[in-house]
PDB file of C-alpha atoms in Angstrom:
ATOM      1  CA  UNK A  30       0.103  -0.079   0.126  1.00 66.00           C
ATOM      2  CA  UNK A  31       1.421   3.548  -1.121  1.00 68.00           C
ATOM      3  CA  UNK A  32       1.849   6.457   1.108  1.00 71.00           C
ATOM      4  CA  UNK A  33      -0.815   8.988   1.081  1.00 70.00           C
ATOM      5  CA  UNK A  34       0.437  12.358   0.210  1.00 69.00           C
ATOM      6  CA  UNK A  35      -0.220  15.687   1.199  1.00 69.00           C
ATOM      7  CA  UNK A  36       1.538  18.554  -0.420  1.00 68.00           C
ATOM      8  CA  UNK A  37       1.517  22.034   1.501  1.00 65.00           C
ATOM      9  CA  UNK A  38       3.651  25.020   0.028  1.00 66.00           C
ATOM     10  CA  UNK A  39       6.831  24.005   2.168  1.00 68.00           C
ATOM     11  CA  UNK A  40       6.329  20.474   2.894  1.00 71.00           C
ATOM     12  CA  UNK A  41       5.156  17.399   1.780  1.00 73.00           C
ATOM     13  CA  UNK A  42       3.378  14.786   4.599  1.00 78.00           C
ATOM     14  CA  UNK A  43       3.849  11.467   3.466  1.00 76.00           C
ATOM     15  CA  UNK A  44       1.228   9.077   5.421  1.00 77.00           C
ATOM     16  CA  UNK A  45       1.072   5.135   5.134  1.00 76.00           C
ATOM     17  CA  UNK A  46      -2.061   3.732   5.923  1.00 77.00           C
ATOM     18  CA  UNK A  47      -2.375   0.920   8.338  1.00 77.00           C
ATOM     19  CA  UNK A  48      -0.219  -0.669  10.958  1.00 78.00           C
ATOM     20  CA  UNK A  49       2.824  -3.128  10.776  1.00 73.00           C
ATOM     21  CA  UNK A  50       4.602  -5.126  13.334  1.00 79.00           C
ATOM     22  CA  UNK A  51       8.288  -4.372  13.271  1.00 78.00           C
ATOM     23  CA  UNK A  52      10.488  -7.049  14.780  1.00 81.00           C
ATOM     24  CA  UNK A  53      13.029  -6.199  17.161  1.00 85.00           C
ATOM     25  CA  UNK A  54      16.329  -7.378  15.000  1.00 86.00           C
ATOM     26  CA  UNK A  55      17.970  -3.892  14.543  1.00 86.00           C
ATOM     27  CA  UNK A  56      18.096  -4.222  10.941  1.00 87.00           C
ATOM     28  CA  UNK A  57      16.987  -1.865   8.671  1.00 83.00           C
ATOM     29  CA  UNK A  58      13.585  -1.492   7.404  1.00 78.00           C
ATOM     30  CA  UNK A  59      11.737  -0.177   4.069  1.00 76.00           C
ATOM     31  CA  UNK A  60       8.625   1.061   3.157  1.00 73.00           C
ATOM     32  CA  UNK A  61       7.460   2.258  -0.381  1.00 74.00           C
ATOM     33  CA  UNK A  62       5.951   5.623  -0.068  1.00 74.00           C
ATOM     34  CA  UNK A  63       5.445   5.955  -3.909  1.00 74.00           C
ATOM     35  CA  UNK A  64       6.203   4.804  -7.738  1.00 77.00           C
ATOM     36  CA  UNK A  65       6.810   6.531 -10.631  1.00 78.00           C
ATOM     37  CA  UNK A  66       7.158   5.138 -14.001  1.00 82.00           C
ATOM     38  CA  UNK A  67       9.260   7.719 -16.063  1.00 83.00           C
ATOM     39  CA  UNK A  68      10.653   7.806 -19.665  1.00 86.00           C
ATOM     40  CA  UNK A  69      14.467   8.956 -19.950  1.00 88.00           C
ATOM     41  CA  UNK A  70      15.413  10.632 -22.359  1.00 92.00           C
ATOM     42  CA  UNK A  71      18.471   8.744 -23.325  1.00 93.00           C
ATOM     43  CA  UNK A  72      22.141  10.293 -24.792  1.00 96.00           C
ATOM     44  CA  UNK A  73      25.964   9.501 -24.878  1.00 96.00           C
ATOM     45  CA  UNK A  74      28.630  11.674 -23.937  1.00 96.00           C
ATOM     46  CA  UNK A  75      32.406  11.103 -24.473  1.00 97.00           C
ATOM     47  CA  UNK A  76      35.374  13.310 -23.522  1.00 96.00           C
ATOM     48  CA  UNK A  77      37.693  11.230 -26.116  1.00 96.00           C
ATOM     49  CA  UNK A  78      40.908  12.879 -25.804  1.00 93.00           C
ATOM     50  CA  UNK A  79      40.872  11.633 -22.008  1.00 93.00           C
ATOM     51  CA  UNK A  80      39.328   8.215 -22.388  1.00 95.00           C
ATOM     52  CA  UNK A  81      38.150   6.717 -25.905  1.00 96.00           C
ATOM     53  CA  UNK A  82      34.646   5.753 -24.457  1.00 96.00           C
ATOM     54  CA  UNK A  83      31.172   6.840 -24.339  1.00 97.00           C
ATOM     55  CA  UNK A  84      28.837   7.064 -21.596  1.00 96.00           C
ATOM     56  CA  UNK A  85      25.233   6.931 -21.466  1.00 95.00           C
ATOM     57  CA  UNK A  86      23.254   9.014 -19.509  1.00 94.00           C
ATOM     58  CA  UNK A  87      19.130   9.106 -18.627  1.00 93.00           C
ATOM     59  CA  UNK A  88      17.815  12.903 -18.150  1.00 93.00           C
ATOM     60  CA  UNK A  89      14.690  12.517 -16.200  1.00 88.00           C
ATOM     61  CA  UNK A  90      12.132  15.139 -15.498  1.00 88.00           C
ATOM     62  CA  UNK A  91      10.585  14.607 -12.114  1.00 82.00           C
ATOM     63  CA  UNK A  92       6.541  14.221 -12.202  1.00 80.00           C
ATOM     64  CA  UNK A  93       4.102  16.657 -10.561  1.00 77.00           C
ATOM     65  CA  UNK A  94       3.125  16.272  -7.274  1.00 72.00           C
ATOM     66  CA  UNK A  95       5.954  15.612  -4.181  1.00 72.00           C
ATOM     67  CA  UNK A  96       9.359  16.797  -4.257  1.00 78.00           C
ATOM     68  CA  UNK A  97      12.151  13.166  -4.587  1.00 81.00           C
ATOM     69  CA  UNK A  98      13.787  13.283  -1.213  1.00 80.00           C
ATOM     70  CA  UNK A  99      17.382  12.588  -1.482  1.00 87.00           C
ATOM     71  CA  UNK A 100      19.135   9.417  -1.346  1.00 87.00           C
ATOM     72  CA  UNK A 101      20.855   6.377  -2.531  1.00 89.00           C
ATOM     73  CA  UNK A 102      19.681   4.969  -6.247  1.00 89.00           C
ATOM     74  CA  UNK A 103      19.720   1.687  -7.862  1.00 90.00           C
ATOM     75  CA  UNK A 104      20.787   1.451 -11.382  1.00 90.00           C
ATOM     76  CA  UNK A 105      19.340  -1.171 -13.963  1.00 88.00           C
ATOM     77  CA  UNK A 106      20.033  -1.204 -17.636  1.00 85.00           C
ATOM     78  CA  UNK A 107      17.706  -3.422 -19.683  1.00 82.00           C
ATOM     79  CA  UNK A 108      16.888  -5.215 -16.264  1.00 84.00           C
ATOM     80  CA  UNK A 109      20.310  -6.115 -14.899  1.00 86.00           C
ATOM     81  CA  UNK A 110      21.554  -4.256 -12.095  1.00 89.00           C
ATOM     82  CA  UNK A 111      25.196  -1.987 -13.148  1.00 86.00           C
ATOM     83  CA  UNK A 112      25.671   0.091 -10.080  1.00 87.00           C
ATOM     84  CA  UNK A 113      24.028   2.986  -7.324  1.00 88.00           C
ATOM     85  CA  UNK A 114      24.203   6.227  -7.538  1.00 86.00           C
ATOM     86  CA  UNK A 115      22.959   9.191  -5.416  1.00 88.00           C
ATOM     87  CA  UNK A 116      19.639  11.822  -6.225  1.00 87.00           C
ATOM     88  CA  UNK A 117      20.039  15.031  -4.525  1.00 90.00           C
ATOM     89  CA  UNK A 118      16.565  16.490  -3.158  1.00 87.00           C
ATOM     90  CA  UNK A 119      14.594  16.964  -6.849  1.00 86.00           C
ATOM     91  CA  UNK A 120      11.361  19.646  -6.826  1.00 83.00           C
ATOM     92  CA  UNK A 121       8.374  18.568  -9.066  1.00 81.00           C
ATOM     93  CA  UNK A 122       9.512  19.332 -12.671  1.00 84.00           C
ATOM     94  CA  UNK A 123      13.239  19.472 -12.306  1.00 87.00           C
ATOM     95  CA  UNK A 124      15.715  17.522 -14.678  1.00 89.00           C
ATOM     96  CA  UNK A 125      18.287  15.389 -13.580  1.00 91.00           C
ATOM     97  CA  UNK A 126      20.609  13.356 -15.161  1.00 92.00           C
ATOM     98  CA  UNK A 127      21.667   9.882 -14.176  1.00 90.00           C
ATOM     99  CA  UNK A 128      24.706   8.111 -15.543  1.00 91.00           C
ATOM    100  CA  UNK A 129      24.652   4.766 -16.317  1.00 91.00           C
ATOM    101  CA  UNK A 130      28.522   4.131 -17.163  1.00 89.00           C
ATOM    102  CA  UNK A 131      30.045   3.066 -20.368  1.00 93.00           C
ATOM    103  CA  UNK A 132      27.875   2.658 -23.437  1.00 94.00           C
ATOM    104  CA  UNK A 133      29.370  -0.884 -25.261  1.00 92.00           C
ATOM    105  CA  UNK A 134      27.328  -0.326 -28.538  1.00 94.00           C
ATOM    106  CA  UNK A 135      29.262   3.406 -29.173  1.00 96.00           C
ATOM    107  CA  UNK A 136      32.702   3.332 -30.857  1.00 96.00           C
ATOM    108  CA  UNK A 137      34.789   5.914 -30.273  1.00 97.00           C
ATOM    109  CA  UNK A 138      38.314   7.046 -31.210  1.00 97.00           C
ATOM    110  CA  UNK A 139      40.824   9.589 -31.004  1.00 96.00           C
ATOM    111  CA  UNK A 140      44.123  10.490 -32.984  1.00 95.00           C
ATOM    112  CA  UNK A 141      46.368  13.415 -33.519  1.00 92.00           C
ATOM    113  CA  UNK A 142      46.414  13.555 -37.176  1.00 89.00           C
ATOM    114  CA  UNK A 143      48.490  16.343 -37.241  1.00 87.00           C
ATOM    115  CA  UNK A 144      50.865  18.683 -35.104  1.00 85.00           C
ATOM    116  CA  UNK A 145      53.241  20.778 -36.244  1.00 85.00           C
ATOM    117  CA  UNK A 146      55.712  24.187 -35.114  1.00 80.00           C
ATOM    118  CA  UNK A 147      57.384  26.833 -37.131  1.00 77.00           C
ATOM    119  CA  UNK A 148      58.033  30.295 -37.961  1.00 74.00           C
ATOM    120  CA  UNK A 149      56.237  32.805 -40.105  1.00 69.00           C
ATOM    121  CA  UNK A 150      57.249  36.542 -41.815  1.00 61.00           C
ATOM    122  CA  UNK A 151      60.627  37.903 -42.468  1.00 59.00           C
ATOM    123  CA  UNK A 152      61.163  41.268 -40.596  1.00 56.00           C
ATOM    124  CA  UNK A 153      58.918  40.394 -37.814  1.00 58.00           C
ATOM    125  CA  UNK A 154      58.672  36.848 -37.365  1.00 79.00           C
ATOM    126  CA  UNK A 155      56.275  35.097 -35.412  1.00 83.00           C
ATOM    127  CA  UNK A 156      56.175  31.346 -34.014  1.00 86.00           C
ATOM    128  CA  UNK A 157      53.243  29.131 -34.617  1.00 87.00           C
ATOM    129  CA  UNK A 158      51.938  25.921 -33.527  1.00 88.00           C
ATOM    130  CA  UNK A 159      49.010  23.724 -35.121  1.00 90.00           C
ATOM    131  CA  UNK A 160      47.389  20.391 -34.024  1.00 91.00           C
ATOM    132  CA  UNK A 161      44.466  18.554 -35.850  1.00 93.00           C
ATOM    133  CA  UNK A 162      42.945  15.491 -34.138  1.00 94.00           C
ATOM    134  CA  UNK A 163      40.265  13.146 -35.766  1.00 96.00           C
ATOM    135  CA  UNK A 164      37.635  12.190 -33.068  1.00 97.00           C
ATOM    136  CA  UNK A 165      35.366   9.219 -34.986  1.00 97.00           C
ATOM    137  CA  UNK A 166      31.975   7.832 -33.416  1.00 96.00           C
ATOM    138  CA  UNK A 167      30.161   4.661 -34.495  1.00 96.00           C
ATOM    139  CA  UNK A 168      26.606   3.836 -33.056  1.00 95.00           C
ATOM    140  CA  UNK A 169      25.941   0.067 -33.379  1.00 95.00           C
ATOM    141  CA  UNK A 170      22.765   1.152 -31.460  1.00 92.00           C
ATOM    142  CA  UNK A 171      19.611  -0.399 -33.254  1.00 91.00           C
ATOM    143  CA  UNK A 172      17.848   3.464 -32.623  1.00 92.00           C
ATOM    144  CA  UNK A 173      18.947   6.771 -33.208  1.00 95.00           C
ATOM    145  CA  UNK A 174      20.882   8.337 -30.373  1.00 95.00           C
ATOM    146  CA  UNK A 175      21.713  11.744 -29.014  1.00 96.00           C
ATOM    147  CA  UNK A 176      25.641  12.531 -28.401  1.00 97.00           C
ATOM    148  CA  UNK A 177      27.763  15.394 -27.099  1.00 97.00           C
ATOM    149  CA  UNK A 178      31.732  14.902 -27.752  1.00 97.00           C
ATOM    150  CA  UNK A 179      33.308  17.314 -25.720  1.00 96.00           C
ATOM    151  CA  UNK A 180      36.821  18.570 -25.599  1.00 95.00           C
ATOM    152  CA  UNK A 181      39.189  21.725 -25.392  1.00 92.00           C
ATOM    153  CA  UNK A 182      41.099  24.401 -27.130  1.00 91.00           C
ATOM    154  CA  UNK A 183      43.903  26.956 -25.414  1.00 89.00           C
ATOM    155  CA  UNK A 184      42.881  30.031 -24.739  1.00 88.00           C
ATOM    156  CA  UNK A 185      45.125  33.208 -24.872  1.00 85.00           C
ATOM    157  CA  UNK A 186      45.758  35.421 -21.547  1.00 81.00           C
ATOM    158  CA  UNK A 187      47.745  38.147 -23.755  1.00 81.00           C
ATOM    159  CA  UNK A 188      46.553  40.260 -26.696  1.00 83.00           C
ATOM    160  CA  UNK A 189      49.429  39.547 -29.102  1.00 84.00           C
ATOM    161  CA  UNK A 190      48.744  35.656 -28.508  1.00 87.00           C
ATOM    162  CA  UNK A 191      46.479  34.510 -31.195  1.00 89.00           C
ATOM    163  CA  UNK A 192      44.057  31.057 -30.479  1.00 90.00           C
ATOM    164  CA  UNK A 193      42.736  30.264 -34.380  1.00 90.00           C
ATOM    165  CA  UNK A 194      39.882  27.437 -34.050  1.00 91.00           C
ATOM    166  CA  UNK A 195      39.838  25.159 -37.713  1.00 90.00           C
ATOM    167  CA  UNK A 196      37.311  22.487 -36.576  1.00 91.00           C
ATOM    168  CA  UNK A 197      35.027  20.805 -39.102  1.00 92.00           C
ATOM    169  CA  UNK A 198      32.282  20.836 -38.586  1.00 94.00           C
ATOM    170  CA  UNK A 199      32.285  24.172 -35.938  1.00 93.00           C
ATOM    171  CA  UNK A 200      31.377  23.429 -32.653  1.00 94.00           C
ATOM    172  CA  UNK A 201      27.782  23.531 -31.208  1.00 95.00           C
ATOM    173  CA  UNK A 202      28.922  25.139 -28.060  1.00 95.00           C
ATOM    174  CA  UNK A 203      31.849  27.385 -26.660  1.00 93.00           C
ATOM    175  CA  UNK A 204      32.919  27.768 -23.095  1.00 94.00           C
ATOM    176  CA  UNK A 205      30.676  24.959 -22.102  1.00 94.00           C
ATOM    177  CA  UNK A 206      28.941  25.420 -18.792  1.00 91.00           C
ATOM    178  CA  UNK A 207      31.290  28.731 -18.348  1.00 92.00           C
ATOM    179  CA  UNK A 208      34.386  26.790 -18.398  1.00 93.00           C
ATOM    180  CA  UNK A 209      37.021  28.552 -20.655  1.00 91.00           C
ATOM    181  CA  UNK A 210      38.341  26.834 -23.838  1.00 92.00           C
ATOM    182  CA  UNK A 211      35.812  24.087 -23.399  1.00 95.00           C
ATOM    183  CA  UNK A 212      33.672  23.261 -26.764  1.00 95.00           C
ATOM    184  CA  UNK A 213      31.296  20.818 -27.479  1.00 97.00           C
ATOM    185  CA  UNK A 214      29.761  19.142 -30.178  1.00 97.00           C
ATOM    186  CA  UNK A 215      26.091  17.979 -30.121  1.00 97.00           C
ATOM    187  CA  UNK A 216      23.977  15.601 -32.453  1.00 96.00           C
ATOM    188  CA  UNK A 217      22.178  12.102 -33.405  1.00 96.00           C
ATOM    189  CA  UNK A 218      23.711   9.094 -34.390  1.00 95.00           C
ATOM    190  CA  UNK A 219      21.628   7.287 -36.358  1.00 96.00           C
ATOM    191  CA  UNK A 220      21.641   3.109 -36.264  1.00 95.00           C
ATOM    192  CA  UNK A 221      25.329   2.316 -37.675  1.00 93.00           C
ATOM    193  CA  UNK A 222      26.047   5.542 -38.578  1.00 95.00           C
ATOM    194  CA  UNK A 223      29.802   6.608 -38.441  1.00 96.00           C
ATOM    195  CA  UNK A 224      30.277  10.663 -37.718  1.00 95.00           C
ATOM    196  CA  UNK A 225      33.798  12.303 -37.985  1.00 96.00           C
ATOM    197  CA  UNK A 226      34.677  15.308 -36.325  1.00 96.00           C
ATOM    198  CA  UNK A 227      38.372  17.102 -37.490  1.00 94.00           C
ATOM    199  CA  UNK A 228      38.987  19.243 -34.394  1.00 92.00           C
ATOM    200  CA  UNK A 229      42.280  21.405 -35.241  1.00 91.00           C
ATOM    201  CA  UNK A 230      43.615  24.827 -33.633  1.00 90.00           C
ATOM    202  CA  UNK A 231      46.410  27.121 -34.637  1.00 90.00           C
ATOM    203  CA  UNK A 232      48.714  29.141 -32.201  1.00 89.00           C
ATOM    204  CA  UNK A 233      50.534  32.797 -33.203  1.00 88.00           C
ATOM    205  CA  UNK A 234      52.725  34.751 -31.377  1.00 86.00           C
ATOM    206  CA  UNK A 235      55.439  36.586 -31.628  1.00 84.00           C
ATOM    207  CA  UNK A 236      58.895  34.630 -31.914  1.00 79.00           C
ATOM    208  CA  UNK A 237      60.528  37.150 -29.253  1.00 71.00           C
ATOM    209  CA  UNK A 238      58.180  35.440 -26.705  1.00 69.00           C
ATOM    210  CA  UNK A 239      57.726  32.326 -24.747  1.00 69.00           C
ATOM    211  CA  UNK A 240      54.280  30.716 -24.277  1.00 67.00           C
ATOM    212  CA  UNK A 241      53.413  28.490 -21.268  1.00 60.00           C
ATOM    213  CA  UNK A 242      50.344  25.979 -21.971  1.00 61.00           C
ATOM    214  CA  UNK A 243      48.771  24.632 -18.707  1.00 58.00           C
TER     215      UNK A 243
END
């Protein structure tokens, strides 16, 4: 029997009807307060320069009614237990992402295609550094799935140091989550589709100066 929920502006009261005899065994007891069936929006994310894997995420939109209390959650994929996680206190209608680990049905490759250093100019020479990487995604899913690829580019802190982004296609977002230099590509992979991203940048600075990359 599920609990009856009484919502107020600043509180929710869960009242479980009936009585139950609890044995004095010192063990923790659980009582079901409520149950909801949610349809998550699945997507994958990858940071291939760090790890050549894609990770599956489920975005949940909390139903109207009482808030979801914080605590541990058990995670299942296709009926198989894959681990545990934690939920914060969530208000009705709020969104939350749950991670379900590596997605074995998406192949990710990251390779440096070209990397050069040199000088340009005759009278006033400048130094250059270019780097081009190739990111490849391939989906083995039976249905389309949204993806996000995250990478980074150098950020100049001096006016005479120029950084040009030469990615193809251009990133969907830059300075992701207000983090300078973090870029992301968003899209959707169709079944059996392979997608390639050419991620490149070029740094130009006066030859008389030295730069420090962190």
